[in-house]
CSV table of C-alpha atoms and ligand atoms in Angstrom, one decimal:
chain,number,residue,atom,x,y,z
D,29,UNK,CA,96.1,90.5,104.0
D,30,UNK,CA,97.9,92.1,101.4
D,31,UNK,CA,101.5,92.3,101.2
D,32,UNK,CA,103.9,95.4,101.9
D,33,UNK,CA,106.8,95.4,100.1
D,34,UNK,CA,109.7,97.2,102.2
D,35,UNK,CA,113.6,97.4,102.2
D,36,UNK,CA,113.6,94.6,104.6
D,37,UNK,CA,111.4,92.2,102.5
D,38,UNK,CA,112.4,93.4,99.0
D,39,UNK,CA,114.4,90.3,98.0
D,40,UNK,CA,112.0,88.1,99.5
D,41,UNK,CA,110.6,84.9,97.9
D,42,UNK,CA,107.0,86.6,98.3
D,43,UNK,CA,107.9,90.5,96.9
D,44,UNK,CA,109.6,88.3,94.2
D,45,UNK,CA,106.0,86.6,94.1
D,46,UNK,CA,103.8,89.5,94.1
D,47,UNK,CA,106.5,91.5,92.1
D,48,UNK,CA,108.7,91.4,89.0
D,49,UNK,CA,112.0,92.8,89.1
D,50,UNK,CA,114.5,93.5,86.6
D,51,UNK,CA,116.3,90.7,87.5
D,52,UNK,CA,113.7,88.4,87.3
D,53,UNK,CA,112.9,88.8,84.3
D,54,UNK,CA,116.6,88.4,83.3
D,55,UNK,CA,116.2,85.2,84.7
D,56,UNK,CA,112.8,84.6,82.9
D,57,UNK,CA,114.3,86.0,79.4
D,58,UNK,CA,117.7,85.9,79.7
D,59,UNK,CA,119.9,88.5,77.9
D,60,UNK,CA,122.6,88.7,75.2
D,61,UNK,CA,125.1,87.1,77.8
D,62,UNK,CA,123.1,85.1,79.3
D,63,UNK,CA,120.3,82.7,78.7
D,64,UNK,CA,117.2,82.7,80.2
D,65,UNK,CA,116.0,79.9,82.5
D,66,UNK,CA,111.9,79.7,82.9
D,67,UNK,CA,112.6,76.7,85.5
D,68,UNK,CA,115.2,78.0,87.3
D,69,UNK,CA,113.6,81.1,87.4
D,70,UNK,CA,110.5,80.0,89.2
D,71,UNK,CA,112.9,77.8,91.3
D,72,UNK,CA,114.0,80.8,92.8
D,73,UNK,CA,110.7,82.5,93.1
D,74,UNK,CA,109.6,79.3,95.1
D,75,UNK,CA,112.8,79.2,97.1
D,76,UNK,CA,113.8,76.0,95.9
D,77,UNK,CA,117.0,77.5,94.5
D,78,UNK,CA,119.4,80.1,95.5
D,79,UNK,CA,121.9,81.4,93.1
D,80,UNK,CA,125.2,80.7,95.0
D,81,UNK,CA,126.9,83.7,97.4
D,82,UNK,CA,129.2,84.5,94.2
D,83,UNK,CA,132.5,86.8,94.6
D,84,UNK,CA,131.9,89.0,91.5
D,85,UNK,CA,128.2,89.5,93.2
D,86,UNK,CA,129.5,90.1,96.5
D,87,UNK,CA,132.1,92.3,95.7
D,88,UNK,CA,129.6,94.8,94.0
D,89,UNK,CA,127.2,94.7,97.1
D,90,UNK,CA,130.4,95.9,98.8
D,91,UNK,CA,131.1,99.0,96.6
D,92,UNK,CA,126.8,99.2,97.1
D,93,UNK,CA,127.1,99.0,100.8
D,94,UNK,CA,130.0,101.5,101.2
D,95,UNK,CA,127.8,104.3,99.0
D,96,UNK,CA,124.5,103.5,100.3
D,97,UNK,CA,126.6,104.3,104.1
D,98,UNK,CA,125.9,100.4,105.5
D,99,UNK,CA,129.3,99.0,104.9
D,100,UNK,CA,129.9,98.4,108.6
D,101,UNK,CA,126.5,96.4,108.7
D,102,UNK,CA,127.4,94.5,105.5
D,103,UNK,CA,131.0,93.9,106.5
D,104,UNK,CA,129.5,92.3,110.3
D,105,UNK,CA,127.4,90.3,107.7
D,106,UNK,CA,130.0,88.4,105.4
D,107,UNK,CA,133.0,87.9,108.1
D,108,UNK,CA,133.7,85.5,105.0
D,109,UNK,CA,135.6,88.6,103.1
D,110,UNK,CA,137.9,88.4,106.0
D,111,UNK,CA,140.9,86.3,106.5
D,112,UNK,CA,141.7,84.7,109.2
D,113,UNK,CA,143.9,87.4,110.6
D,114,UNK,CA,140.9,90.1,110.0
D,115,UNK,CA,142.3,91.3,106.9
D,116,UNK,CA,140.5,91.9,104.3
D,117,UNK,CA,140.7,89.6,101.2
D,118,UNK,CA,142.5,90.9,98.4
D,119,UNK,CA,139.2,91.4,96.2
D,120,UNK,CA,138.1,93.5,98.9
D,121,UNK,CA,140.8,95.0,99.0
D,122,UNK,CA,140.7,95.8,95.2
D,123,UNK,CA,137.1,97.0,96.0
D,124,UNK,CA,138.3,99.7,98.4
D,125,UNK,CA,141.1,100.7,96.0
D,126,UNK,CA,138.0,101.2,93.7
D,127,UNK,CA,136.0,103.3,95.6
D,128,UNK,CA,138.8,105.5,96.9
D,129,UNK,CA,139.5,105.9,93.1
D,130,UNK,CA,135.7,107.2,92.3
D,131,UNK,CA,135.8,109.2,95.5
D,132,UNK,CA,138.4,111.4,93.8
D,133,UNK,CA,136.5,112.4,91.0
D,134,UNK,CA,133.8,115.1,91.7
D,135,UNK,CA,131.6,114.4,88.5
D,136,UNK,CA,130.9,110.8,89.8
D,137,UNK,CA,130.4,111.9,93.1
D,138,UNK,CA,127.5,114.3,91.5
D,139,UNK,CA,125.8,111.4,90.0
D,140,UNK,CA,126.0,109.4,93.1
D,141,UNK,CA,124.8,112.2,95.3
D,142,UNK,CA,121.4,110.9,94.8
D,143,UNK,CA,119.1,109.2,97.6
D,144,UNK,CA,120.1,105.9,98.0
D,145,UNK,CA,118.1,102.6,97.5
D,146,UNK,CA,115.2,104.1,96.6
D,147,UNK,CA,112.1,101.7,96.3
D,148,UNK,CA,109.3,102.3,93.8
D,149,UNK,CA,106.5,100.1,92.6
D,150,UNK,CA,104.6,100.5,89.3
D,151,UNK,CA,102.5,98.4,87.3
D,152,UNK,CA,103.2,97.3,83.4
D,153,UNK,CA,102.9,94.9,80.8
D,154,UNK,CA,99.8,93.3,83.2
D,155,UNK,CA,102.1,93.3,86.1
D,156,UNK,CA,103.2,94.8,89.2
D,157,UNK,CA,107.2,95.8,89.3
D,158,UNK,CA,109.5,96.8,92.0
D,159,UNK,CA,112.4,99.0,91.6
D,160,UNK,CA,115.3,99.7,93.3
D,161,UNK,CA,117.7,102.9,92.8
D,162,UNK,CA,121.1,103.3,94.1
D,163,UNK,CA,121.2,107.0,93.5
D,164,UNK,CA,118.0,108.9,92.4
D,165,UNK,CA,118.2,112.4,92.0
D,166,UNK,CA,114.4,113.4,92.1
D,167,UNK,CA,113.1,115.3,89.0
D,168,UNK,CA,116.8,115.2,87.5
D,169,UNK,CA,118.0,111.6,87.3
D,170,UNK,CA,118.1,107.6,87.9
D,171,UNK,CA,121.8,106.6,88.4
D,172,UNK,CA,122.8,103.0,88.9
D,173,UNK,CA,126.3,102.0,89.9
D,174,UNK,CA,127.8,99.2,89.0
D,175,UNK,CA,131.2,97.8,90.0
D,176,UNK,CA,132.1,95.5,86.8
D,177,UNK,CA,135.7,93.3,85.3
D,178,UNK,CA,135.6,96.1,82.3
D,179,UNK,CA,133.7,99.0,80.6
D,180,UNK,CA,135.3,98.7,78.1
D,181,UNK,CA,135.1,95.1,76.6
D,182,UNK,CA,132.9,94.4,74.2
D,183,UNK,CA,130.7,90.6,74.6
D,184,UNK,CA,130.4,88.5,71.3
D,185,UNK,CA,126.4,87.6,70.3
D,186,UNK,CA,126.1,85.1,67.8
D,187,UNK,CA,124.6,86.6,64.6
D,188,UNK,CA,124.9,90.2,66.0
D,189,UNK,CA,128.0,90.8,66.9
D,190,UNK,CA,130.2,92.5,69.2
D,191,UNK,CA,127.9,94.3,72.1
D,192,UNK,CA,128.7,96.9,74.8
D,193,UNK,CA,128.4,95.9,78.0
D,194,UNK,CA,125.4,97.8,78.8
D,195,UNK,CA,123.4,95.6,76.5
D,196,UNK,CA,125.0,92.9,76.6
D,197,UNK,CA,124.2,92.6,80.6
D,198,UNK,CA,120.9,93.5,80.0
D,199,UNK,CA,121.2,97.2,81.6
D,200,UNK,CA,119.3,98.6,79.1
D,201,UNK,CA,116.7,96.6,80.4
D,202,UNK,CA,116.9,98.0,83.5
D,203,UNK,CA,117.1,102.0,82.8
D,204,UNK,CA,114.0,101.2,80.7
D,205,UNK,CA,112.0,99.9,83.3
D,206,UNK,CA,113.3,102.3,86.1
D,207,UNK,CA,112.6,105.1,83.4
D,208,UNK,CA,109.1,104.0,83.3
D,209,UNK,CA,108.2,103.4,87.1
D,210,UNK,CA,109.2,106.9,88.4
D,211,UNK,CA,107.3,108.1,85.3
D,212,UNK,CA,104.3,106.5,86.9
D,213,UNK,CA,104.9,107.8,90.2
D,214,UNK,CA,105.9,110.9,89.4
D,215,UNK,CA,104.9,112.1,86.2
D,216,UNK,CA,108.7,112.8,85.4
D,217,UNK,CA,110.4,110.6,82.8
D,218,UNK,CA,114.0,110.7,83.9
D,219,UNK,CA,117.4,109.9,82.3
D,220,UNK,CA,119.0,106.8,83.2
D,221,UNK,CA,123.2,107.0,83.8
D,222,UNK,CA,125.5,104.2,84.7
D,223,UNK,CA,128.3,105.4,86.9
D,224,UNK,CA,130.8,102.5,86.7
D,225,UNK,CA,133.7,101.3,88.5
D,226,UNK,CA,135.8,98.7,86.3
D,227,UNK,CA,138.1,95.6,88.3
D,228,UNK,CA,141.0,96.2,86.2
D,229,UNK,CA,144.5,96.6,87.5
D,230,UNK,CA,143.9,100.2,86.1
D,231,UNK,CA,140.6,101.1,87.5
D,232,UNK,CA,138.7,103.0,85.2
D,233,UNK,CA,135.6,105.0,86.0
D,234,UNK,CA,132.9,105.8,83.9
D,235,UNK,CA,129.3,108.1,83.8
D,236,UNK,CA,127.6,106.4,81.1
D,237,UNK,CA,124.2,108.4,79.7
D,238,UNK,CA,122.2,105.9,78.1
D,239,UNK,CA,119.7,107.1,75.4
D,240,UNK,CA,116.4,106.8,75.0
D,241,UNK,CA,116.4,104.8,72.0
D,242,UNK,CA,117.9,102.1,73.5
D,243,UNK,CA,115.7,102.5,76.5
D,244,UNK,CA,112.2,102.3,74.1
D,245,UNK,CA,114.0,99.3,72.6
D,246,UNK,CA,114.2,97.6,75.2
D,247,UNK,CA,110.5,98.2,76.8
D,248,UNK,CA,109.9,96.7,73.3
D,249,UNK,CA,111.8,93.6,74.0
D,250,UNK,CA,110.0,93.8,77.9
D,251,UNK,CA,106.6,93.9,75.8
D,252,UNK,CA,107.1,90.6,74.2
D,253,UNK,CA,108.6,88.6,76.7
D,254,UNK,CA,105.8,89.3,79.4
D,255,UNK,CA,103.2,87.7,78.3
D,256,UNK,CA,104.6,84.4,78.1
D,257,UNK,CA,106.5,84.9,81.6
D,258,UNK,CA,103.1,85.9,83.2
D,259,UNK,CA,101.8,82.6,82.1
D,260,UNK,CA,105.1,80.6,83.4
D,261,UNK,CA,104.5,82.8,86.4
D,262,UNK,CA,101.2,82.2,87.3
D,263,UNK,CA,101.4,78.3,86.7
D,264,UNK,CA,99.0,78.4,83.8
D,265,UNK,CA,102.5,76.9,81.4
D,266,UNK,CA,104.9,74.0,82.5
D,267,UNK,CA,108.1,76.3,82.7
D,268,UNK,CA,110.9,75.6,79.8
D,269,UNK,CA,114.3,74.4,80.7
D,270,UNK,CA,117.4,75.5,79.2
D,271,UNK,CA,119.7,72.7,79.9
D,272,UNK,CA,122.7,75.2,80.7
D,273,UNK,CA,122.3,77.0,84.0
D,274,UNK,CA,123.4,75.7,87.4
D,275,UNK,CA,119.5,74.9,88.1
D,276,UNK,CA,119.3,72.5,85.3
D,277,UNK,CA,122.3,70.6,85.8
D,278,UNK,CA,121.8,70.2,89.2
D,279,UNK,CA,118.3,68.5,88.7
D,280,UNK,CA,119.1,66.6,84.7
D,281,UNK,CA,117.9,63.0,84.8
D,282,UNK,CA,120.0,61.2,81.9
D,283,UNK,CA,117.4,59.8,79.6
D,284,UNK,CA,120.3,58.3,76.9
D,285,UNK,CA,123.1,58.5,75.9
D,286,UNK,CA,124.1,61.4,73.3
D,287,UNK,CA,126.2,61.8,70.5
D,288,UNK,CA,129.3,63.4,70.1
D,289,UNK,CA,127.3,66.1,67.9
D,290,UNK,CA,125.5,67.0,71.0
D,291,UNK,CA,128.1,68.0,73.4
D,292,UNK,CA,128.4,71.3,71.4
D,293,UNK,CA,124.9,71.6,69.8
D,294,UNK,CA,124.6,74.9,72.0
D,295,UNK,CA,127.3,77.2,70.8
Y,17,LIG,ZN1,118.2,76.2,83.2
């Protein structure tokens, strides 16, 4: 029987199985903030490991919930963003202070006018992907909202430098291979905007237009990972650890003892 992928079974161990994502192959290849984790990325394809209900993750499903219309649903979900009284946490809080800021500007409304949650599947690089858009605007646009501490803040790469959030975070990533699935499905290659919310005291919003060039670059980058992740993938290569990520520590078996040298060798 082959599988269906649907909204209900999209995060699934098995859609994550049959499909890549975007942020699988974060976890796979990592990006400028982050490293990449072969192990604990097949961990999670397996089920054997669940990245932990974080704040800063929940709190952008929240501002995802209230524009895809489902924030009573997700707010029945995580009574856990209540106190005890039934009061909303104060990050929550700050979460609804951000929407009702993003609500008063028409030109992000625009962008985030789109159909929401909008599933497409496409194949490339030798395998299958599955997409998800919070706010597609057929023919016109792919907008992705995302509810983050800054947009403004640049994050420091070794040897390159001070990056943008968008690459830094790996979004570039993401517009390129949304760009490309609705191009398969629809013959329409689409631009790819950020609207963003930031955290900060003064909430900033933000449509961000991300160009192409940065887009093709990182396909590139997509290119060269996926053969090696298709190999991790489909057991043919003993997955590489990278000694950092909540995964690794969880399951390190001491071998020695290290030198002083070593507690840093990763900076
Ligand atoms: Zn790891």
């Amino acid at each position: 029987m082959s599988f269906e992928l649907t909204s209900e079974n999209y995060y699934s161990d098995i859609a994550n199985y049959e499909y890549m994502s975007v942020s699988q192959f974060k976890d796979f290849a990592g990006t400028y903030g982050k490293v990449g984790c072969e192990e604990c990325a097949m961990a999670k394809i397996q089920g054997k490991f669940r990245e932990p209900n974080r704040t800063a993750l929940l709190e952008g499903s929240y501002v995802d919930a209230f524009y895809e219309g489902t924030l009573d649903k997700f707010k029945e979900e995580h009574p856990e963003m209540f106190t005890q009284k039934g009061e909303l946490r104060s990050n929550f809080a700050k979460a609804e202070r951000a929407i009702a800021r993003s609500m008063r500007d028409p030109l992000f409304q625009e962008y985030m006018s789109g159909e929401k949650q909008v599933i497409m599947t496409g194949e490339l690089f030798g395998a299958k992907w599955k997409i998800k858009m919070d706010s597609y605007h057929p023919g016109k646009a792919i907008v992705d909202l995302k509810y983050m501490q800054s947009l403004t803040k640049f994050g420091y790469v070794p040897d390159i430098g001070y990056l943008d959030f968008v690459r830094y975070w790996g979004y570039d990533v993401q517009g390129a291979i949304y760009q490309e699935i609705v191009r398969q499905n629809t013959g329409k290659k689409l631009p790819f905007y950020i609207a963003g919310i930031s955290k900060e005291e003064a909430i900033d919003i933000e449509v961000i237009y991300i160009h192409d060039n940065y887009l093709q670059e990182a396909l590139r980058r997509v290119e060269t990972c996926m053969p090696r992740i298709l190999e991790v993938k489909s057991g043919k290569v003993k997955p590489e650890r990278c000694e950092q990520c909540l995964w690794c520590r969880d399951t390190k078996v001491l071998r020695g003892a290290i030198g002083i040298g070593d507690l840093t060798a990763s900076l």
